[in-house]
Amino acid sequence: MKKIASTLAVLAGLSLAATAAQAEIKVGFVTALSGAGASIGIPYEKGIKAAFEYQSEVGGEKITLISLDDGSDPSAAARAARKLVEEEHVDLLIGSAQATSTIAMVAVANELHVPMIAISPINVAPAKDGERWAIAIPQTPALMVKVIAKRMQRDGIKTVGYIGYSDAWGDFVYDGAKAVEAEGGPKVTTNERYTRTDTSVTGQVLKVLASRPDAFIDGGSGTQGALPLIELRKRGFKGPFYGTPSVLNADFIRVGGAAAEGIQVSAGPVVVTSQLPDDHFAKKPGMAFHDAYAKVNNGEQVTDGFSGYSFDGWLVFLNAAERALKEAKPGTTEFRTALNDAIFSTKDLAGVHAIYNFTPASSYGVDERSLVVVKLVDGKWIYQP
């Protein structure tokens, strides 16, 4: 009997240990640390590192963060998401750097019923059964373009040329510009495209110049987003440049050089945190983010908006996880469902980019408060009230 009792005690101990291990919350993060999207993917990675530094536990439970590189390949992003869920048993997915890769991840999240926080601006599709398992943290492309188009109108712009990526992101920006045009905004004179790996946009620029627009709106991102600006200035274009948050990174400034100077861009408040008035909703979380970012990135300062999306995604996760933990234990199907329900019931959560409000019927939770206009002056982004 003593032997049996001893064995039962050991088994009970193992069971308790297993329960404790399951209580650990696992988060899978995917971004592009290599390939064409790396100039954006690396800032996302720096942002999630800052987020983990800011808070690595919730409700008394430790958080484990597992990061993978998708190499800027949508199929690799899907494989990474599946590996994280099926092999690492993560409770949440966060990713990725490019719209196409993020869409591929959402498909996996929908299939496997795992909550996901998209940090790239995309149109989020529900699962086949109509359920939603993913939200998008960034401002919608339509909102990004709407805010900058209003600035164009204020600046007296009547016509605008367009060159963008020949993928989902290029479509998002163009469609947003056309929607504003339909509401009386600047007329879009061209719809030129290029790939993320192209090294020349001369043909596209010549067509823009032939349409004689007052200004130009950039539908690229990061390093590649600078190509049209460089070629336009080289060909003598004197009009102003406008863009979206997709060009808010150090590589765009470095590559664009003098050609990028003066571009006005719709941007999340995080880009100009120190320039915001003290009563702005993004001031307090923004300062906390900047402090954590510098701590884990060798004193480096935030110069982009992408890292802030990772941070805000983490804030939404923390807020939801605290509520979900009251319903179920991490590592279970029940917790994933509870976490997803909690994410979609987020109310008035202030982040570095926006005040977030999600509902079961919508994967988007921001409004026009999430964007300001900034101008590139002497290589730095300056707040434009």
Short mmCIF file of C-alpha atoms in Angstrom, two decimals:
data_model
loop_
_atom_site.label_atom_id
_atom_site.label_comp_id
_atom_site.label_asym_id
_atom_site.label_seq_id
_atom_site.Cartn_x
_atom_site.Cartn_y
_atom_site.Cartn_z
CA MET A 1 0.00 0.00 0.00
CA LYS A 2 2.87 2.36 0.80
CA LYS A 3 4.33 1.73 -2.65
CA ILE A 4 0.98 2.43 -4.29
CA ALA A 5 0.52 5.59 -2.22
CA SER A 6 4.01 6.74 -3.14
CA THR A 7 3.33 6.13 -6.82
CA LEU A 8 0.07 8.06 -6.64
CA ALA A 9 1.87 10.95 -4.94
CA VAL A 10 4.45 11.07 -7.72
CA LEU A 11 1.73 10.98 -10.37
CA ALA A 12 -0.12 13.78 -8.59
CA GLY A 13 3.07 15.80 -8.52
CA LEU A 14 3.59 15.27 -12.23
CA SER A 15 0.00 16.31 -12.90
CA LEU A 16 0.45 19.52 -10.92
CA ALA A 17 3.69 20.24 -12.75
CA ALA A 18 1.96 19.75 -16.09
CA THR A 19 -0.84 22.08 -15.03
CA ALA A 20 1.69 24.72 -14.00
CA ALA A 21 3.50 24.38 -17.31
CA GLN A 22 0.24 24.78 -19.24
CA ALA A 23 -0.49 27.99 -17.31
CA GLU A 24 2.35 29.66 -19.20
CA ILE A 25 0.95 31.88 -21.97
CA LYS A 26 2.67 31.35 -25.32
CA VAL A 27 2.72 34.01 -28.04
CA GLY A 28 4.00 33.31 -31.56
CA PHE A 29 5.43 36.27 -33.45
CA VAL A 30 6.27 36.24 -37.17
CA THR A 31 7.99 39.00 -39.13
CA ALA A 32 10.39 39.52 -42.04
CA LEU A 33 13.97 39.72 -40.81
CA SER A 34 15.28 38.94 -44.30
CA GLY A 35 14.12 39.44 -47.88
CA ALA A 36 12.42 42.42 -49.50
CA GLY A 37 10.32 43.26 -46.43
CA ALA A 38 13.16 43.32 -43.91
CA SER A 39 13.40 47.12 -43.75
CA ILE A 40 9.90 47.03 -42.25
CA GLY A 41 10.11 43.63 -40.57
CA ILE A 42 13.12 44.54 -38.43
CA PRO A 43 11.35 47.54 -36.82
CA TYR A 44 8.41 45.24 -36.04
CA GLU A 45 10.86 42.90 -34.31
CA LYS A 46 12.38 45.76 -32.32
CA GLY A 47 8.89 46.80 -31.28
CA ILE A 48 7.92 43.37 -29.98
CA LYS A 49 11.18 43.19 -28.03
CA ALA A 50 10.27 46.51 -26.42
CA ALA A 51 6.77 45.21 -25.68
CA PHE A 52 8.14 42.09 -23.96
CA GLU A 53 10.53 44.27 -21.96
CA TYR A 54 7.61 46.49 -20.94
CA GLN A 55 5.59 43.54 -19.57
CA SER A 56 6.41 39.83 -19.73
CA GLU A 57 3.69 38.48 -17.45
CA VAL A 58 -0.02 39.00 -17.00
CA GLY A 59 -2.36 37.97 -14.21
CA GLY A 60 0.50 36.26 -12.44
CA GLU A 61 1.26 34.08 -15.49
CA LYS A 62 4.58 34.15 -17.33
CA ILE A 63 4.53 34.91 -21.06
CA THR A 64 6.77 33.06 -23.49
CA LEU A 65 7.44 34.84 -26.79
CA ILE A 66 8.55 32.75 -29.78
CA SER A 67 9.74 34.73 -32.84
CA LEU A 68 10.19 33.42 -36.38
CA ASP A 69 11.46 34.96 -39.65
CA ASP A 70 9.23 34.44 -42.70
CA GLY A 71 11.87 35.75 -45.12
CA SER A 72 9.28 38.06 -46.73
CA ASP A 73 7.58 34.99 -48.22
CA PRO A 74 3.79 34.56 -47.71
CA SER A 75 4.01 30.77 -47.94
CA ALA A 76 6.78 30.77 -45.32
CA ALA A 77 4.62 33.00 -43.11
CA ALA A 78 1.77 30.49 -43.33
CA ARG A 79 4.14 27.61 -42.51
CA ALA A 80 5.55 29.55 -39.55
CA ALA A 81 2.06 30.24 -38.21
CA ARG A 82 1.10 26.58 -38.54
CA LYS A 83 4.32 25.45 -36.82
CA LEU A 84 3.72 27.87 -33.94
CA VAL A 85 0.21 26.55 -33.39
CA GLU A 86 0.65 22.84 -34.05
CA GLU A 87 4.14 22.31 -32.61
CA GLU A 88 4.65 25.13 -30.11
CA HIS A 89 0.98 25.27 -29.06
CA VAL A 90 0.86 29.06 -28.88
CA ASP A 91 -2.25 30.79 -27.54
CA LEU A 92 -1.90 33.80 -29.85
CA LEU A 93 -0.31 34.73 -33.18
CA ILE A 94 1.10 38.18 -34.00
CA GLY A 95 2.44 39.13 -37.45
CA SER A 96 3.67 39.93 -40.05
CA ALA A 97 5.64 42.63 -41.90
CA GLN A 98 3.92 42.50 -45.29
CA ALA A 99 0.24 42.51 -46.18
CA THR A 100 0.46 39.32 -48.25
CA SER A 101 2.26 37.41 -45.49
CA THR A 102 -0.19 38.66 -42.87
CA ILE A 103 -3.17 37.57 -44.97
CA ALA A 104 -1.59 34.11 -45.26
CA MET A 105 -1.24 33.95 -41.47
CA VAL A 106 -4.86 34.99 -40.93
CA ALA A 107 -5.98 32.06 -43.09
CA VAL A 108 -4.13 29.70 -40.72
CA ALA A 109 -5.57 31.43 -37.65
CA ASN A 110 -9.07 31.07 -39.07
CA GLU A 111 -8.54 27.41 -39.92
CA LEU A 112 -7.05 26.43 -36.57
CA HIS A 113 -9.22 28.78 -34.46
CA VAL A 114 -6.33 30.63 -32.84
CA PRO A 115 -6.62 34.36 -32.11
CA MET A 116 -4.31 36.57 -34.16
CA ILE A 117 -3.26 40.19 -33.99
CA ALA A 118 -2.26 41.53 -37.41
CA ILE A 119 0.32 44.30 -37.29
CA SER A 120 0.31 44.97 -41.03
CA PRO A 121 -2.62 46.90 -42.52
CA ILE A 122 -4.86 44.36 -44.27
CA ASN A 123 -8.47 43.57 -45.04
CA VAL A 124 -9.20 40.90 -42.45
CA ALA A 125 -11.31 38.00 -43.71
CA PRO A 126 -13.50 36.03 -41.29
CA ALA A 127 -13.37 32.24 -41.13
CA LYS A 128 -15.67 30.15 -43.33
CA ASP A 129 -18.13 29.79 -40.46
CA GLY A 130 -18.31 33.58 -40.15
CA GLU A 131 -16.33 33.74 -36.92
CA ARG A 132 -13.53 36.27 -36.60
CA TRP A 133 -10.17 35.16 -35.22
CA ALA A 134 -8.03 38.14 -36.20
CA ILE A 135 -7.93 41.88 -35.62
CA ALA A 136 -5.78 44.49 -37.38
CA ILE A 137 -3.89 46.96 -35.20
CA PRO A 138 -2.86 49.50 -37.88
CA GLN A 139 -5.06 52.25 -39.15
CA THR A 140 -6.92 51.04 -42.24
CA PRO A 141 -5.36 52.06 -45.57
CA ALA A 142 -8.57 53.94 -46.36
CA LEU A 143 -8.18 55.96 -43.16
CA MET A 144 -4.46 56.55 -43.78
CA VAL A 145 -5.19 57.93 -47.23
CA LYS A 146 -8.26 59.88 -46.10
CA VAL A 147 -6.27 61.81 -43.51
CA ILE A 148 -3.43 62.69 -45.89
CA ALA A 149 -5.93 63.53 -48.67
CA LYS A 150 -7.57 66.04 -46.36
CA ARG A 151 -4.15 67.62 -45.92
CA MET A 152 -3.76 67.73 -49.72
CA GLN A 153 -7.08 69.54 -49.98
CA ARG A 154 -5.97 71.99 -47.30
CA ASP A 155 -2.80 72.53 -49.32
CA GLY A 156 -4.84 73.27 -52.45
CA ILE A 157 -3.92 70.09 -54.36
CA LYS A 158 -6.34 69.31 -57.21
CA THR A 159 -4.60 66.39 -58.98
CA VAL A 160 -2.23 63.71 -57.72
CA GLY A 161 -0.13 61.05 -59.48
CA TYR A 162 0.17 57.56 -58.05
CA ILE A 163 2.79 54.80 -58.13
CA GLY A 164 2.41 51.84 -55.78
CA TYR A 165 3.27 48.21 -55.25
CA SER A 166 1.75 45.61 -57.57
CA ASP A 167 0.30 43.74 -54.60
CA ALA A 168 -2.35 44.06 -51.89
CA TRP A 169 -0.71 47.11 -50.30
CA GLY A 170 -0.58 48.97 -53.61
CA ASP A 171 -4.27 48.18 -54.12
CA PHE A 172 -5.15 49.40 -50.63
CA VAL A 173 -3.54 52.81 -51.11
CA TYR A 174 -4.88 53.31 -54.62
CA ASP A 175 -8.40 52.30 -53.62
CA GLY A 176 -8.22 54.68 -50.67
CA ALA A 177 -7.13 57.55 -52.90
CA LYS A 178 -9.92 56.82 -55.37
CA ALA A 179 -12.48 56.70 -52.57
CA VAL A 180 -11.41 60.18 -51.44
CA GLU A 181 -11.52 61.36 -55.05
CA ALA A 182 -15.15 60.20 -55.24
CA GLU A 183 -15.90 62.39 -52.22
CA GLY A 184 -14.46 65.49 -53.89
CA GLY A 185 -10.79 64.99 -53.08
CA PRO A 186 -7.81 65.30 -55.44
CA LYS A 187 -8.21 63.51 -58.80
CA VAL A 188 -5.84 60.54 -59.17
CA THR A 189 -4.19 60.85 -62.58
CA THR A 190 -2.28 57.54 -62.78
CA ASN A 191 -2.27 54.01 -61.42
CA GLU A 192 1.32 52.85 -61.95
CA ARG A 193 2.78 49.80 -60.19
CA TYR A 194 6.13 48.14 -59.40
CA THR A 195 7.28 45.11 -57.42
CA ARG A 196 9.01 45.17 -54.07
CA THR A 197 12.23 43.91 -55.67
CA ASP A 198 12.39 46.37 -58.59
CA THR A 199 15.40 48.65 -58.74
CA SER A 200 13.99 51.12 -61.28
CA VAL A 201 10.65 52.88 -61.78
CA THR A 202 11.64 55.11 -64.71
CA GLY A 203 8.79 53.97 -66.98
CA GLN A 204 6.20 54.52 -64.26
CA VAL A 205 7.57 57.95 -63.41
CA LEU A 206 7.46 59.07 -67.04
CA LYS A 207 3.76 58.22 -67.16
CA VAL A 208 3.14 60.18 -63.98
CA LEU A 209 4.97 63.20 -65.39
CA ALA A 210 2.95 62.96 -68.61
CA SER A 211 -0.26 63.32 -66.56
CA ARG A 212 1.05 66.63 -65.12
CA PRO A 213 -0.26 66.23 -61.54
CA ASP A 214 0.00 68.91 -58.85
CA ALA A 215 1.44 66.38 -56.39
CA PHE A 216 2.41 62.74 -55.95
CA ILE A 217 1.23 60.11 -53.44
CA ASP A 218 3.53 57.17 -52.67
CA GLY A 219 2.03 53.67 -52.61
CA GLY A 220 5.28 51.94 -51.64
CA SER A 221 6.87 51.28 -48.27
CA GLY A 222 10.20 51.36 -46.52
CA THR A 223 13.33 51.35 -48.67
CA GLN A 224 11.50 50.63 -51.93
CA GLY A 225 9.07 53.44 -51.22
CA ALA A 226 11.87 55.94 -51.86
CA LEU A 227 12.42 54.86 -55.50
CA PRO A 228 9.59 56.88 -57.11
CA LEU A 229 10.55 60.03 -55.19
CA ILE A 230 14.18 59.82 -56.27
CA GLU A 231 13.26 59.31 -59.92
CA LEU A 232 10.59 62.03 -59.89
CA ARG A 233 13.04 64.61 -58.56
CA LYS A 234 15.71 63.39 -60.98
CA ARG A 235 13.24 64.00 -63.84
CA GLY A 236 12.48 67.52 -62.63
CA PHE A 237 9.18 67.09 -60.79
CA LYS A 238 8.70 70.09 -58.48
CA GLY A 239 5.40 69.23 -56.82
CA PRO A 240 4.96 68.13 -53.21
CA PHE A 241 5.07 64.51 -52.05
CA TYR A 242 2.54 62.78 -49.80
CA GLY A 243 2.50 59.32 -48.26
CA THR A 244 1.16 56.91 -45.66
CA PRO A 245 2.68 55.40 -42.50
CA SER A 246 4.28 52.70 -44.68
CA VAL A 247 7.27 54.97 -45.38
CA LEU A 248 7.93 55.82 -41.75
CA ASN A 249 11.26 54.12 -41.20
CA ALA A 250 14.94 54.97 -41.10
CA ASP A 251 15.80 53.21 -44.36
CA PHE A 252 13.26 55.30 -46.29
CA ILE A 253 14.93 58.46 -44.98
CA ARG A 254 18.43 57.12 -45.69
CA VAL A 255 17.69 55.94 -49.23
CA GLY A 256 15.38 58.82 -50.14
CA GLY A 257 17.88 61.47 -49.03
CA ALA A 258 17.24 64.93 -50.43
CA ALA A 259 14.45 63.65 -52.69
CA ALA A 260 12.36 62.59 -49.67
CA GLU A 261 12.76 65.91 -47.85
CA GLY A 262 9.46 67.71 -47.33
CA ILE A 263 7.19 64.69 -47.84
CA GLN A 264 4.06 64.89 -45.70
CA VAL A 265 2.77 61.61 -44.31
CA SER A 266 -0.20 60.45 -42.27
CA ALA A 267 1.32 58.86 -39.18
CA GLY A 268 0.50 57.32 -35.86
CA PRO A 269 1.19 59.71 -32.95
CA VAL A 270 4.03 57.47 -31.74
CA VAL A 271 6.35 58.89 -34.40
CA VAL A 272 6.26 62.31 -32.72
CA THR A 273 5.53 61.33 -29.11
CA SER A 274 7.76 64.01 -27.56
CA GLN A 275 6.12 66.69 -29.74
CA LEU A 276 2.56 65.85 -28.66
CA PRO A 277 0.69 67.99 -26.12
CA ASP A 278 0.70 66.50 -22.60
CA ASP A 279 -3.05 65.76 -22.69
CA HIS A 280 -2.82 63.68 -25.88
CA PHE A 281 -3.96 60.07 -25.33
CA ALA A 282 -0.73 58.66 -26.84
CA LYS A 283 1.67 60.68 -24.70
CA LYS A 284 1.86 58.41 -21.61
CA PRO A 285 1.94 55.00 -23.36
CA GLY A 286 4.24 56.49 -26.00
CA MET A 287 6.82 57.57 -23.43
CA ALA A 288 6.72 54.11 -21.81
CA PHE A 289 7.25 52.54 -25.23
CA HIS A 290 10.18 54.81 -26.10
CA ASP A 291 11.85 53.97 -22.77
CA ALA A 292 11.46 50.21 -23.26
CA TYR A 293 12.56 50.45 -26.89
CA ALA A 294 15.80 52.24 -25.98
CA LYS A 295 16.51 49.73 -23.22
CA VAL A 296 16.38 46.65 -25.47
CA ASN A 297 17.77 48.26 -28.62
CA ASN A 298 21.10 49.59 -27.31
CA GLY A 299 19.84 53.10 -26.64
CA GLU A 300 18.41 53.48 -30.14
CA GLN A 301 15.53 55.93 -30.53
CA VAL A 302 12.21 55.20 -32.25
CA THR A 303 12.14 56.66 -35.78
CA ASP A 304 9.36 54.57 -37.32
CA GLY A 305 5.70 53.71 -36.86
CA PHE A 306 5.97 49.96 -37.44
CA SER A 307 7.53 49.13 -34.07
CA GLY A 308 4.62 50.91 -32.40
CA TYR A 309 2.13 48.54 -34.04
CA SER A 310 3.89 45.60 -32.39
CA PHE A 311 3.75 47.40 -29.05
CA ASP A 312 0.06 48.25 -29.36
CA GLY A 313 -0.71 44.69 -30.40
CA TRP A 314 0.96 43.58 -27.17
CA LEU A 315 -1.10 46.06 -25.14
CA VAL A 316 -4.32 44.69 -26.65
CA PHE A 317 -3.12 41.15 -25.88
CA LEU A 318 -2.25 42.00 -22.25
CA ASN A 319 -5.59 43.67 -21.68
CA ALA A 320 -7.49 40.73 -23.16
CA ALA A 321 -5.38 38.03 -21.50
CA GLU A 322 -6.04 39.44 -18.04
CA ARG A 323 -9.76 38.99 -18.65
CA ALA A 324 -9.44 35.63 -20.41
CA LEU A 325 -7.47 34.14 -17.53
CA LYS A 326 -10.60 34.43 -15.40
CA GLU A 327 -12.33 32.02 -17.80
CA ALA A 328 -9.74 29.36 -18.64
CA LYS A 329 -6.14 28.18 -18.36
CA PRO A 330 -3.52 28.95 -21.06
CA GLY A 331 -2.68 26.14 -23.45
CA THR A 332 -6.29 25.08 -23.84
CA THR A 333 -8.91 25.48 -26.55
CA GLU A 334 -11.08 27.21 -23.98
CA PHE A 335 -8.41 29.83 -23.30
CA ARG A 336 -7.95 30.56 -26.99
CA THR A 337 -11.68 31.13 -27.32
CA ALA A 338 -11.82 33.26 -24.19
CA LEU A 339 -8.80 35.28 -25.35
CA ASN A 340 -10.37 35.85 -28.75
CA ASP A 341 -13.66 36.95 -27.17
CA ALA A 342 -11.78 39.32 -24.87
CA ILE A 343 -9.81 40.84 -27.75
CA PHE A 344 -13.03 41.54 -29.64
CA SER A 345 -14.52 43.25 -26.59
CA THR A 346 -11.61 45.67 -26.07
CA LYS A 347 -12.93 49.10 -25.06
CA ASP A 348 -11.18 52.49 -24.99
CA LEU A 349 -7.66 51.09 -24.67
CA ALA A 350 -5.10 53.85 -25.25
CA GLY A 351 -1.98 52.84 -27.15
CA VAL A 352 0.90 54.61 -28.84
CA HIS A 353 -1.03 54.79 -32.13
CA ALA A 354 -4.71 54.83 -31.26
CA ILE A 355 -7.56 54.37 -28.81
CA TYR A 356 -8.75 50.83 -29.55
CA ASN A 357 -12.35 49.64 -29.61
CA PHE A 358 -13.20 46.26 -31.12
CA THR A 359 -16.53 44.48 -31.54
CA PRO A 360 -17.42 40.90 -32.56
CA ALA A 361 -18.56 42.28 -35.92
CA SER A 362 -15.39 44.19 -36.80
CA SER A 363 -11.66 43.45 -36.91
CA TYR A 364 -10.82 47.16 -36.98
CA GLY A 365 -10.73 49.31 -33.88
CA VAL A 366 -9.37 52.78 -34.66
CA ASP A 367 -10.73 56.13 -35.82
CA GLU A 368 -9.24 59.39 -37.12
CA ARG A 369 -7.72 60.14 -33.70
CA SER A 370 -5.15 57.46 -34.58
CA LEU A 371 -3.43 59.63 -37.18
CA VAL A 372 -1.57 62.92 -37.30
CA VAL A 373 0.32 64.51 -40.18
CA VAL A 374 4.11 64.72 -40.05
CA LYS A 375 6.65 66.28 -42.40
CA LEU A 376 10.21 65.18 -43.09
CA VAL A 377 12.48 68.12 -42.27
CA ASP A 378 16.27 67.70 -42.18
CA GLY A 379 15.84 63.94 -41.90
CA LYS A 380 13.41 64.09 -38.95
CA TRP A 381 9.64 63.78 -38.72
CA ILE A 382 8.02 67.00 -37.50
CA TYR A 383 4.46 67.18 -36.19
CA GLN A 384 2.16 69.26 -38.39
CA PRO A 385 -0.96 70.35 -36.41
#
